[in-house]
PDB file of C-alpha atoms in Angstrom:
ATOM      1  CA  UNK A  59      -0.064   0.009  -0.199  1.00 84.00           C
ATOM      2  CA  UNK A  60       1.253   3.539  -1.071  1.00 90.00           C
ATOM      3  CA  UNK A  61       0.172   6.748   0.324  1.00 91.00           C
ATOM      4  CA  UNK A  62       1.472  10.169  -1.424  1.00 93.00           C
ATOM      5  CA  UNK A  63       1.430  13.175   0.706  1.00 94.00           C
ATOM      6  CA  UNK A  64       2.133  16.631  -0.670  1.00 93.00           C
ATOM      7  CA  UNK A  65       3.394  19.625   1.365  1.00 93.00           C
ATOM      8  CA  UNK A  66       2.543  17.757   4.635  1.00 94.00           C
ATOM      9  CA  UNK A  67       3.919  17.555   8.320  1.00 94.00           C
ATOM     10  CA  UNK A  68       5.381  14.541  10.183  1.00 93.00           C
ATOM     11  CA  UNK A  69       2.204  14.629  12.200  1.00 94.00           C
ATOM     12  CA  UNK A  70       0.338  13.563   9.134  1.00 95.00           C
ATOM     13  CA  UNK A  71       2.955  10.975   8.019  1.00 95.00           C
ATOM     14  CA  UNK A  72       2.509   9.372  11.388  1.00 93.00           C
ATOM     15  CA  UNK A  73      -1.217   9.396  11.014  1.00 94.00           C
ATOM     16  CA  UNK A  74      -1.036   8.054   7.365  1.00 92.00           C
ATOM     17  CA  UNK A  75       1.323   5.098   8.746  1.00 90.00           C
ATOM     18  CA  UNK A  76      -1.326   4.069  11.282  1.00 88.00           C
ATOM     19  CA  UNK A  77      -4.013   4.359   8.701  1.00 88.00           C
ATOM     20  CA  UNK A  78      -1.963   2.107   6.525  1.00 85.00           C
ATOM     21  CA  UNK A  79      -1.292  -0.459   9.038  1.00 83.00           C
ATOM     22  CA  UNK A  80      -5.096  -0.697   9.791  1.00 84.00           C
ATOM     23  CA  UNK A  81      -6.064  -0.958   6.084  1.00 84.00           C
ATOM     24  CA  UNK A  82      -3.880  -3.982   5.619  1.00 78.00           C
ATOM     25  CA  UNK A  83      -4.181  -5.511   9.232  1.00 76.00           C
ATOM     26  CA  UNK A  84      -0.449  -5.231  10.023  1.00 70.00           C
ATOM     27  CA  UNK A  85       0.427  -4.106  13.540  1.00 64.00           C
ATOM     28  CA  UNK A  86       3.625  -2.201  14.403  1.00 59.00           C
ATOM     29  CA  UNK A  87       4.852  -4.243  16.687  1.00 58.00           C
ATOM     30  CA  UNK A  88       7.828  -6.576  15.566  1.00 72.00           C
ATOM     31  CA  UNK A  89       9.761  -3.521  14.080  1.00 83.00           C
ATOM     32  CA  UNK A  90      13.089  -3.677  15.995  1.00 87.00           C
ATOM     33  CA  UNK A  91      14.798  -0.541  14.926  1.00 93.00           C
ATOM     34  CA  UNK A  92      14.598   2.672  12.665  1.00 96.00           C
ATOM     35  CA  UNK A  93      16.807   2.971   9.647  1.00 97.00           C
ATOM     36  CA  UNK A  94      17.427   6.336   8.411  1.00 98.00           C
ATOM     37  CA  UNK A  95      18.980   6.711   5.088  1.00 98.00           C
ATOM     38  CA  UNK A  96      20.402   9.991   4.026  1.00 97.00           C
ATOM     39  CA  UNK A  97      20.830  10.245   0.240  1.00 95.00           C
ATOM     40  CA  UNK A  98      19.914  11.950  -3.116  1.00 93.00           C
ATOM     41  CA  UNK A  99      17.469  11.070  -5.996  1.00 92.00           C
ATOM     42  CA  UNK A 100      20.127   9.360  -7.882  1.00 93.00           C
ATOM     43  CA  UNK A 101      21.143   6.890  -5.249  1.00 94.00           C
ATOM     44  CA  UNK A 102      17.727   6.527  -3.426  1.00 94.00           C
ATOM     45  CA  UNK A 103      16.357   3.738  -5.398  1.00 94.00           C
ATOM     46  CA  UNK A 104      19.433   1.430  -4.897  1.00 95.00           C
ATOM     47  CA  UNK A 105      19.706   2.392  -1.128  1.00 96.00           C
ATOM     48  CA  UNK A 106      16.070   1.583  -0.525  1.00 95.00           C
ATOM     49  CA  UNK A 107      16.063  -1.767  -2.463  1.00 94.00           C
ATOM     50  CA  UNK A 108      19.058  -2.886  -0.233  1.00 95.00           C
ATOM     51  CA  UNK A 109      17.614  -1.519   2.862  1.00 94.00           C
ATOM     52  CA  UNK A 110      14.168  -3.342   1.856  1.00 92.00           C
ATOM     53  CA  UNK A 111      15.914  -6.756   1.432  1.00 92.00           C
ATOM     54  CA  UNK A 112      17.737  -6.183   4.672  1.00 92.00           C
ATOM     55  CA  UNK A 113      14.326  -5.643   6.546  1.00 89.00           C
ATOM     56  CA  UNK A 114      13.327  -9.247   5.961  1.00 88.00           C
ATOM     57  CA  UNK A 115      16.092 -10.039   8.542  1.00 90.00           C
ATOM     58  CA  UNK A 116      15.509  -6.989  10.534  1.00 89.00           C
ATOM     59  CA  UNK A 117      11.959  -5.806  10.187  1.00 90.00           C
ATOM     60  CA  UNK A 118      12.510  -1.944  10.691  1.00 91.00           C
ATOM     61  CA  UNK A 119      10.956   1.484   9.737  1.00 93.00           C
ATOM     62  CA  UNK A 120      13.007   3.052   7.099  1.00 95.00           C
ATOM     63  CA  UNK A 121      13.125   6.855   6.729  1.00 97.00           C
ATOM     64  CA  UNK A 122      14.687   7.801   3.453  1.00 97.00           C
ATOM     65  CA  UNK A 123      15.742  11.522   3.787  1.00 97.00           C
ATOM     66  CA  UNK A 124      16.308  13.268   0.184  1.00 96.00           C
ATOM     67  CA  UNK A 125      17.350  16.622   0.286  1.00 90.00           C
ATOM     68  CA  UNK A 126      16.044  18.580  -2.778  1.00 83.00           C
ATOM     69  CA  UNK A 127      18.038  21.852  -3.465  1.00 72.00           C
ATOM     70  CA  UNK A 128      16.023  24.593  -4.953  1.00 62.00           C
ATOM     71  CA  UNK A 129      17.025  26.160  -8.039  1.00 62.00           C
ATOM     72  CA  UNK A 130      15.846  29.874  -7.317  1.00 55.00           C
ATOM     73  CA  UNK A 131      16.573  32.084  -4.458  1.00 57.00           C
ATOM     74  CA  UNK A 132      12.905  32.461  -3.659  1.00 57.00           C
ATOM     75  CA  UNK A 133      12.398  28.697  -3.362  1.00 58.00           C
ATOM     76  CA  UNK A 134      15.439  28.399  -1.264  1.00 57.00           C
ATOM     77  CA  UNK A 135      13.814  30.531   1.544  1.00 61.00           C
ATOM     78  CA  UNK A 136      10.500  28.422   1.372  1.00 68.00           C
ATOM     79  CA  UNK A 137      10.141  24.961   3.100  1.00 86.00           C
ATOM     80  CA  UNK A 138       8.035  21.945   1.799  1.00 91.00           C
ATOM     81  CA  UNK A 139       7.807  18.349   2.899  1.00 95.00           C
ATOM     82  CA  UNK A 140       6.450  15.678   0.438  1.00 95.00           C
ATOM     83  CA  UNK A 141       6.274  11.948   1.694  1.00 95.00           C
ATOM     84  CA  UNK A 142       5.677   8.532  -0.033  1.00 95.00           C
ATOM     85  CA  UNK A 143       4.462   6.247   2.690  1.00 94.00           C
ATOM     86  CA  UNK A 144       4.714   2.615   1.986  1.00 92.00           C
ATOM     87  CA  UNK A 145       3.478  -0.213   4.263  1.00 87.00           C
ATOM     88  CA  UNK A 146       2.933  -3.914   3.644  1.00 78.00           C
ATOM     89  CA  UNK A 147       4.314  -5.823   0.753  1.00 75.00           C
ATOM     90  CA  UNK A 148       5.577  -2.308  -0.694  1.00 71.00           C
ATOM     91  CA  UNK A 149       8.035  -2.116   2.143  1.00 69.00           C
ATOM     92  CA  UNK A 150       9.310  -5.417   2.608  1.00 72.00           C
ATOM     93  CA  UNK A 151       9.126  -6.493   6.238  1.00 75.00           C
ATOM     94  CA  UNK A 152       8.545  -3.123   7.995  1.00 84.00           C
ATOM     95  CA  UNK A 153       7.415   0.283   7.074  1.00 91.00           C
ATOM     96  CA  UNK A 154       8.999   2.858   4.568  1.00 94.00           C
ATOM     97  CA  UNK A 155       8.667   6.707   4.286  1.00 96.00           C
ATOM     98  CA  UNK A 156      10.428   8.664   1.495  1.00 97.00           C
ATOM     99  CA  UNK A 157      10.912  12.218   2.811  1.00 97.00           C
ATOM    100  CA  UNK A 158      11.734  14.995   0.146  1.00 95.00           C
ATOM    101  CA  UNK A 159      12.761  17.976   1.876  1.00 95.00           C
ATOM    102  CA  UNK A 160      12.632  21.258   0.007  1.00 91.00           C
ATOM    103  CA  UNK A 161      13.910  24.677   0.784  1.00 88.00           C
ATOM    104  CA  UNK A 162      15.128  25.698   4.268  1.00 87.00           C
ATOM    105  CA  UNK A 163      13.867  22.464   5.394  1.00 91.00           C
ATOM    106  CA  UNK A 164      16.908  20.527   4.241  1.00 90.00           C
ATOM    107  CA  UNK A 165      19.032  22.059   7.048  1.00 90.00           C
ATOM    108  CA  UNK A 166      16.668  20.925   9.778  1.00 92.00           C
ATOM    109  CA  UNK A 167      16.212  17.169   8.407  1.00 94.00           C
ATOM    110  CA  UNK A 168      16.419  16.122  12.209  1.00 95.00           C
ATOM    111  CA  UNK A 169      13.311  17.913  12.968  1.00 95.00           C
ATOM    112  CA  UNK A 170      11.291  15.857  10.520  1.00 95.00           C
ATOM    113  CA  UNK A 171      12.830  12.693  11.310  1.00 97.00           C
ATOM    114  CA  UNK A 172      12.681  12.762  15.030  1.00 96.00           C
ATOM    115  CA  UNK A 173       8.779  12.661  15.694  1.00 96.00           C
ATOM    116  CA  UNK A 174       8.984   9.663  13.074  1.00 96.00           C
ATOM    117  CA  UNK A 175      11.361   7.433  15.161  1.00 95.00           C
ATOM    118  CA  UNK A 176      10.022   4.186  16.607  1.00 92.00           C
ATOM    119  CA  UNK A 177       9.671   4.747  20.345  1.00 90.00           C
ATOM    120  CA  UNK A 178      12.156   2.814  22.406  1.00 90.00           C
ATOM    121  CA  UNK A 179      13.857   1.326  19.389  1.00 93.00           C
ATOM    122  CA  UNK A 180      17.475   1.726  18.389  1.00 95.00           C
ATOM    123  CA  UNK A 181      18.241   4.306  15.473  1.00 97.00           C
ATOM    124  CA  UNK A 182      20.685   3.664  12.756  1.00 97.00           C
ATOM    125  CA  UNK A 183      21.638   6.227  10.126  1.00 98.00           C
ATOM    126  CA  UNK A 184      23.158   5.311   6.778  1.00 98.00           C
ATOM    127  CA  UNK A 185      24.765   7.567   4.116  1.00 97.00           C
ATOM    128  CA  UNK A 186      25.216   5.634   1.047  1.00 96.00           C
ATOM    129  CA  UNK A 187      27.410   8.196  -0.649  1.00 93.00           C
ATOM    130  CA  UNK A 188      28.290  11.524   0.756  1.00 90.00           C
ATOM    131  CA  UNK A 189      28.579  11.429   4.577  1.00 94.00           C
ATOM    132  CA  UNK A 190      29.312  14.208   6.809  1.00 94.00           C
ATOM    133  CA  UNK A 191      33.099  14.859   7.923  1.00 91.00           C
ATOM    134  CA  UNK A 192      31.894  13.925  11.566  1.00 96.00           C
ATOM    135  CA  UNK A 193      28.704  11.632  11.368  1.00 96.00           C
ATOM    136  CA  UNK A 194      28.474  11.764  15.275  1.00 96.00           C
ATOM    137  CA  UNK A 195      28.058  15.516  15.126  1.00 96.00           C
ATOM    138  CA  UNK A 196      25.601  15.754  12.137  1.00 96.00           C
ATOM    139  CA  UNK A 197      21.976  16.437  13.444  1.00 96.00           C
ATOM    140  CA  UNK A 198      20.762  13.309  12.218  1.00 97.00           C
ATOM    141  CA  UNK A 199      23.947  11.237  13.342  1.00 97.00           C
ATOM    142  CA  UNK A 200      23.413  12.422  16.718  1.00 96.00           C
ATOM    143  CA  UNK A 201      20.000  10.717  16.959  1.00 96.00           C
ATOM    144  CA  UNK A 202      21.599   7.370  16.279  1.00 96.00           C
ATOM    145  CA  UNK A 203      23.374   4.509  17.967  1.00 95.00           C
ATOM    146  CA  UNK A 204      25.121   3.425  14.812  1.00 96.00           C
ATOM    147  CA  UNK A 205      26.060   5.313  11.921  1.00 97.00           C
ATOM    148  CA  UNK A 206      27.024   3.619   8.466  1.00 98.00           C
ATOM    149  CA  UNK A 207      29.273   5.245   5.867  1.00 97.00           C
ATOM    150  CA  UNK A 208      30.877   3.868   2.672  1.00 97.00           C
ATOM    151  CA  UNK A 209      34.287   4.949   1.775  1.00 95.00           C
ATOM    152  CA  UNK A 210      33.907   2.819  -1.570  1.00 94.00           C
ATOM    153  CA  UNK A 211      31.477   5.042  -2.747  1.00 92.00           C
ATOM    154  CA  UNK A 212      33.271   8.109  -3.161  1.00 92.00           C
ATOM    155  CA  UNK A 213      35.813   9.714  -5.618  1.00 91.00           C
ATOM    156  CA  UNK A 214      38.719   9.612  -2.924  1.00 94.00           C
ATOM    157  CA  UNK A 215      38.271   6.551  -0.797  1.00 95.00           C
ATOM    158  CA  UNK A 216      41.489   6.614   0.869  1.00 94.00           C
ATOM    159  CA  UNK A 217      41.176  10.184   1.608  1.00 94.00           C
ATOM    160  CA  UNK A 218      37.706   9.302   3.000  1.00 94.00           C
ATOM    161  CA  UNK A 219      39.303   6.763   5.523  1.00 95.00           C
ATOM    162  CA  UNK A 220      41.472   9.302   6.972  1.00 95.00           C
ATOM    163  CA  UNK A 221      38.505  11.720   7.345  1.00 94.00           C
ATOM    164  CA  UNK A 222      36.670   8.856   8.890  1.00 95.00           C
ATOM    165  CA  UNK A 223      39.487   8.304  11.351  1.00 96.00           C
ATOM    166  CA  UNK A 224      39.936  11.838  12.298  1.00 95.00           C
ATOM    167  CA  UNK A 225      36.061  12.153  12.931  1.00 95.00           C
ATOM    168  CA  UNK A 226      35.576   8.691  14.450  1.00 97.00           C
ATOM    169  CA  UNK A 227      33.208   8.221  17.427  1.00 97.00           C
ATOM    170  CA  UNK A 228      31.858   4.931  19.223  1.00 96.00           C
ATOM    171  CA  UNK A 229      29.066   3.758  16.896  1.00 96.00           C
ATOM    172  CA  UNK A 230      30.671   4.637  13.549  1.00 97.00           C
ATOM    173  CA  UNK A 231      31.360   1.842  10.880  1.00 97.00           C
ATOM    174  CA  UNK A 232      31.949   1.784   7.124  1.00 97.00           C
ATOM    175  CA  UNK A 233      30.847  -0.625   4.779  1.00 97.00           C
ATOM    176  CA  UNK A 234      34.412  -0.973   3.438  1.00 97.00           C
ATOM    177  CA  UNK A 235      35.147  -2.491   6.856  1.00 97.00           C
ATOM    178  CA  UNK A 236      32.047  -4.818   6.650  1.00 97.00           C
ATOM    179  CA  UNK A 237      33.274  -6.234   3.212  1.00 96.00           C
ATOM    180  CA  UNK A 238      36.052  -7.547   5.113  1.00 96.00           C
ATOM    181  CA  UNK A 239      34.315  -9.943   7.475  1.00 96.00           C
ATOM    182  CA  UNK A 240      34.674 -13.200   5.190  1.00 95.00           C
ATOM    183  CA  UNK A 241      38.384 -12.414   4.599  1.00 95.00           C
ATOM    184  CA  UNK A 242      38.994 -11.960   8.432  1.00 95.00           C
ATOM    185  CA  UNK A 243      37.343 -14.864   9.460  1.00 94.00           C
ATOM    186  CA  UNK A 244      38.913 -17.152   7.124  1.00 94.00           C
ATOM    187  CA  UNK A 245      42.309 -15.772   7.809  1.00 94.00           C
ATOM    188  CA  UNK A 246      41.840 -16.071  11.419  1.00 92.00           C
ATOM    189  CA  UNK A 247      40.804 -19.874  11.178  1.00 92.00           C
ATOM    190  CA  UNK A 248      43.779 -20.277   8.841  1.00 92.00           C
ATOM    191  CA  UNK A 249      46.309 -18.835  11.422  1.00 91.00           C
ATOM    192  CA  UNK A 250      44.709 -20.938  14.119  1.00 90.00           C
ATOM    193  CA  UNK A 251      45.331 -24.190  11.851  1.00 89.00           C
ATOM    194  CA  UNK A 252      49.113 -23.058  11.040  1.00 85.00           C
ATOM    195  CA  UNK A 253      50.156 -22.103  14.416  1.00 84.00           C
ATOM    196  CA  UNK A 254      53.062 -20.172  12.866  1.00 85.00           C
ATOM    197  CA  UNK A 255      54.278 -16.655  13.539  1.00 91.00           C
ATOM    198  CA  UNK A 256      53.670 -14.405  11.028  1.00 94.00           C
ATOM    199  CA  UNK A 257      56.630 -12.049   9.988  1.00 94.00           C
ATOM    200  CA  UNK A 258      55.083 -10.096   7.182  1.00 95.00           C
ATOM    201  CA  UNK A 259      51.916  -9.722   4.999  1.00 96.00           C
ATOM    202  CA  UNK A 260      50.974  -8.734   1.451  1.00 96.00           C
ATOM    203  CA  UNK A 261      47.477  -7.545   0.271  1.00 96.00           C
ATOM    204  CA  UNK A 262      46.678  -7.444  -3.447  1.00 96.00           C
ATOM    205  CA  UNK A 263      43.839  -5.590  -4.796  1.00 95.00           C
ATOM    206  CA  UNK A 264      42.595  -3.027  -7.188  1.00 94.00           C
ATOM    207  CA  UNK A 265      43.944   0.479  -6.738  1.00 93.00           C
ATOM    208  CA  UNK A 266      42.297   2.998  -4.303  1.00 94.00           C
ATOM    209  CA  UNK A 267      40.268   0.071  -2.525  1.00 96.00           C
ATOM    210  CA  UNK A 268      39.454   0.972   1.079  1.00 97.00           C
ATOM    211  CA  UNK A 269      38.969  -2.331   2.041  1.00 97.00           C
ATOM    212  CA  UNK A 270      42.540  -3.462   1.149  1.00 96.00           C
ATOM    213  CA  UNK A 271      43.731  -0.378   3.077  1.00 96.00           C
ATOM    214  CA  UNK A 272      41.705  -1.320   6.236  1.00 97.00           C
ATOM    215  CA  UNK A 273      42.761  -4.944   5.938  1.00 97.00           C
ATOM    216  CA  UNK A 274      46.434  -3.814   5.673  1.00 96.00           C
ATOM    217  CA  UNK A 275      45.843  -1.667   8.897  1.00 96.00           C
ATOM    218  CA  UNK A 276      44.194  -4.834  10.712  1.00 96.00           C
ATOM    219  CA  UNK A 277      47.027  -6.754  10.089  1.00 95.00           C
ATOM    220  CA  UNK A 278      49.429  -3.931  11.348  1.00 95.00           C
ATOM    221  CA  UNK A 279      47.307  -3.582  14.422  1.00 95.00           C
ATOM    222  CA  UNK A 280      46.714  -7.436  15.283  1.00 93.00           C
ATOM    223  CA  UNK A 281      50.014  -8.822  13.872  1.00 93.00           C
ATOM    224  CA  UNK A 282      52.490  -6.015  14.276  1.00 93.00           C
ATOM    225  CA  UNK A 283      54.056  -6.898  11.097  1.00 94.00           C
ATOM    226  CA  UNK A 284      54.903  -4.858   8.028  1.00 95.00           C
ATOM    227  CA  UNK A 285      52.423  -5.033   4.960  1.00 95.00           C
ATOM    228  CA  UNK A 286      53.166  -4.818   1.209  1.00 95.00           C
ATOM    229  CA  UNK A 287      50.317  -3.421  -0.926  1.00 93.00           C
ATOM    230  CA  UNK A 288      50.307  -4.684  -4.488  1.00 94.00           C
ATOM    231  CA  UNK A 289      48.078  -3.233  -7.108  1.00 94.00           C
ATOM    232  CA  UNK A 290      45.974  -5.533  -9.499  1.00 92.00           C
ATOM    233  CA  UNK A 291      43.464  -5.401 -11.852  1.00 89.00           C
ATOM    234  CA  UNK A 292      40.918  -6.520  -9.255  1.00 82.00           C
ATOM    235  CA  UNK A 293      38.039  -6.755  -8.851  1.00 87.00           C
ATOM    236  CA  UNK A 294      38.340  -5.432  -5.202  1.00 91.00           C
ATOM    237  CA  UNK A 295      40.733  -7.714  -3.149  1.00 94.00           C
ATOM    238  CA  UNK A 296      42.171 -10.480  -5.373  1.00 94.00           C
ATOM    239  CA  UNK A 297      44.680 -12.128  -2.736  1.00 95.00           C
ATOM    240  CA  UNK A 298      46.242 -12.047   0.712  1.00 96.00           C
ATOM    241  CA  UNK A 299      49.541 -13.651   1.739  1.00 96.00           C
ATOM    242  CA  UNK A 300      50.701 -14.129   5.382  1.00 96.00           C
ATOM    243  CA  UNK A 301      54.381 -14.845   5.264  1.00 95.00           C
ATOM    244  CA  UNK A 302      55.696 -17.319   7.871  1.00 93.00           C
ATOM    245  CA  UNK A 303      59.002 -19.170   8.860  1.00 89.00           C
ATOM    246  CA  UNK A 304      57.190 -22.397   7.500  1.00 90.00           C
ATOM    247  CA  UNK A 305      55.730 -20.791   4.142  1.00 91.00           C
ATOM    248  CA  UNK A 306      53.229 -18.631   3.021  1.00 94.00           C
ATOM    249  CA  UNK A 307      49.369 -18.728   4.022  1.00 95.00           C
ATOM    250  CA  UNK A 308      47.653 -17.679   0.988  1.00 95.00           C
ATOM    251  CA  UNK A 309      44.131 -16.859   0.164  1.00 95.00           C
ATOM    252  CA  UNK A 310      43.740 -16.285  -3.771  1.00 94.00           C
ATOM    253  CA  UNK A 311      40.631 -14.846  -5.511  1.00 92.00           C
ATOM    254  CA  UNK A 312      41.440 -13.751  -8.829  1.00 85.00           C
ATOM    255  CA  UNK A 313      37.664 -13.427 -10.105  1.00 80.00           C
ATOM    256  CA  UNK A 314      34.401 -14.714  -9.427  1.00 81.00           C
ATOM    257  CA  UNK A 315      32.758 -16.099  -5.949  1.00 89.00           C
ATOM    258  CA  UNK A 316      35.544 -19.026  -5.446  1.00 91.00           C
ATOM    259  CA  UNK A 317      38.767 -18.543  -3.545  1.00 94.00           C
ATOM    260  CA  UNK A 318      41.584 -21.198  -2.931  1.00 94.00           C
ATOM    261  CA  UNK A 319      43.212 -21.375   0.339  1.00 95.00           C
ATOM    262  CA  UNK A 320      46.728 -22.690   0.808  1.00 94.00           C
ATOM    263  CA  UNK A 321      48.264 -23.473   4.357  1.00 93.00           C
ATOM    264  CA  UNK A 322      51.905 -24.793   4.546  1.00 91.00           C
ATOM    265  CA  UNK A 323      51.902 -28.651   5.118  1.00 89.00           C
ATOM    266  CA  UNK A 324      47.968 -28.761   4.247  1.00 91.00           C
ATOM    267  CA  UNK A 325      46.331 -29.441   1.014  1.00 92.00           C
ATOM    268  CA  UNK A 326      44.512 -26.472  -0.849  1.00 92.00           C
ATOM    269  CA  UNK A 327      41.279 -26.177  -0.604  1.00 92.00           C
ATOM    270  CA  UNK A 328      38.385 -24.237  -2.400  1.00 93.00           C
ATOM    271  CA  UNK A 329      36.284 -21.777  -0.463  1.00 90.00           C
ATOM    272  CA  UNK A 330      33.150 -19.608  -1.276  1.00 90.00           C
ATOM    273  CA  UNK A 331      34.121 -16.043  -1.162  1.00 92.00           C
ATOM    274  CA  UNK A 332      31.880 -13.948  -2.998  1.00 91.00           C
ATOM    275  CA  UNK A 333      31.694 -10.207  -3.369  1.00 90.00           C
ATOM    276  CA  UNK A 334      28.430  -9.704  -1.139  1.00 94.00           C
ATOM    277  CA  UNK A 335      25.530  -7.372  -2.172  1.00 95.00           C
ATOM    278  CA  UNK A 336      24.877  -3.894  -0.120  1.00 96.00           C
ATOM    279  CA  UNK A 337      21.643  -5.674   1.333  1.00 96.00           C
ATOM    280  CA  UNK A 338      23.820  -8.573   2.739  1.00 96.00           C
ATOM    281  CA  UNK A 339      26.306  -5.871   4.144  1.00 97.00           C
ATOM    282  CA  UNK A 340      23.609  -3.590   5.614  1.00 97.00           C
ATOM    283  CA  UNK A 341      21.953  -6.753   7.285  1.00 96.00           C
ATOM    284  CA  UNK A 342      25.328  -7.815   8.810  1.00 96.00           C
ATOM    285  CA  UNK A 343      25.739  -4.120  10.173  1.00 95.00           C
ATOM    286  CA  UNK A 344      22.181  -4.192  11.631  1.00 94.00           C
ATOM    287  CA  UNK A 345      23.060  -7.281  13.696  1.00 92.00           C
ATOM    288  CA  UNK A 346      25.334  -5.669  16.107  1.00 87.00           C
ATOM    289  CA  UNK A 347      24.519  -1.962  17.424  1.00 90.00           C
ATOM    290  CA  UNK A 348      27.402  -1.741  19.760  1.00 91.00           C
ATOM    291  CA  UNK A 349      30.735   0.053  19.086  1.00 93.00           C
ATOM    292  CA  UNK A 350      32.946  -2.050  16.739  1.00 94.00           C
ATOM    293  CA  UNK A 351      36.222  -1.787  18.425  1.00 95.00           C
ATOM    294  CA  UNK A 352      38.173  -3.936  15.916  1.00 95.00           C
ATOM    295  CA  UNK A 353      37.070  -1.286  13.422  1.00 97.00           C
ATOM    296  CA  UNK A 354      38.303   1.504  15.269  1.00 97.00           C
ATOM    297  CA  UNK A 355      41.632  -0.170  16.153  1.00 96.00           C
ATOM    298  CA  UNK A 356      42.262  -0.683  12.479  1.00 96.00           C
ATOM    299  CA  UNK A 357      41.052   2.681  11.486  1.00 96.00           C
ATOM    300  CA  UNK A 358      43.584   4.549  13.450  1.00 96.00           C
ATOM    301  CA  UNK A 359      46.717   2.070  12.853  1.00 94.00           C
ATOM    302  CA  UNK A 360      49.564   3.318  10.733  1.00 91.00           C
ATOM    303  CA  UNK A 361      50.982   0.704   8.344  1.00 90.00           C
ATOM    304  CA  UNK A 362      54.593  -0.025   8.187  1.00 82.00           C
ATOM    305  CA  UNK A 363      54.952  -0.794   4.322  1.00 75.00           C
ATOM    306  CA  UNK A 364      57.384  -3.165   2.865  1.00 64.00           C
ATOM    307  CA  UNK A 365      58.702  -2.118  -0.765  1.00 57.00           C
ATOM    308  CA  UNK A 366      56.620  -3.921  -3.241  1.00 49.00           C
ATOM    309  CA  UNK A 367      58.498  -6.671  -5.197  1.00 45.00           C
ATOM    310  CA  UNK A 368      57.752  -5.689  -8.562  1.00 41.00           C
ATOM    311  CA  UNK A 369      54.306  -3.800  -8.380  1.00 39.00           C
ATOM    312  CA  UNK A 370      52.428  -6.974  -9.935  1.00 36.00           C
ATOM    313  CA  UNK A 371      50.758  -9.698  -8.377  1.00 36.00           C
ATOM    314  CA  UNK A 372      52.181 -13.333  -8.541  1.00 33.00           C
ATOM    315  CA  UNK A 373      50.124 -15.576 -10.917  1.00 29.00           C
ATOM    316  CA  UNK A 374      47.252 -17.656  -9.352  1.00 27.00           C
TER     317      UNK A 374
END
């Protein structure tokens, strides 16, 4: 069910949500959080689709904040709020409200969002593309227990990571870090099996990949070893090598959803290591709303780099 509201208010939107639930016979109970997506028209569709897919695991009220900047000086001084209210099958396993803010209202988005938050439920704010320099100090970010950014979606991702480091507050996270979860899990399991001291590490990836940078920082933080960064054709991270006295622990994923794991003294094995969708990444982030201490430590670690042995990756 969809309800379009033009030049409306937060109280009218709440009323439309209640009427929509009554019309389709769906109670509000069962929603576990409010997810606020701050985006533009260009990225709104993809962001909402990812959130709707994630809501099947985490039923939530999704508020999509779209700031419409006026073209004329007269329009910039006016205010208008348009809303698209969706309940039932049109909103996945929760409720969705698209909020289009016009004029001066774009600078007071928190005043619109605050009355629409679910009572006594956690709030997560996600910026799919352009995030503020300090998310925790943003008026919308200040409402949230968890703030999600994505360094991979900006023009200069490594500079974005530095900004995230400088403006970090507990509750911040980035999807560039979330993408590393399968890699970190496999590498930790491989180290438990090998039981050998790592003396250096190599991360092979496409250029300017923020996940590869965070992985190198994680190695530097947890293992205290120098890390060599090798640029490949991608996609994303293509291989990781941990050098030990017994040989190399090596995960190679040149392309596709399959990787090969090699541990000294053991036969190689094939592992599933696909590039996950944005919906899967958001669903993972919504499973935990406490501060991510591992991300914080990696974000603030300086990598001691080795000289590259030739600038290209070894063949698989």
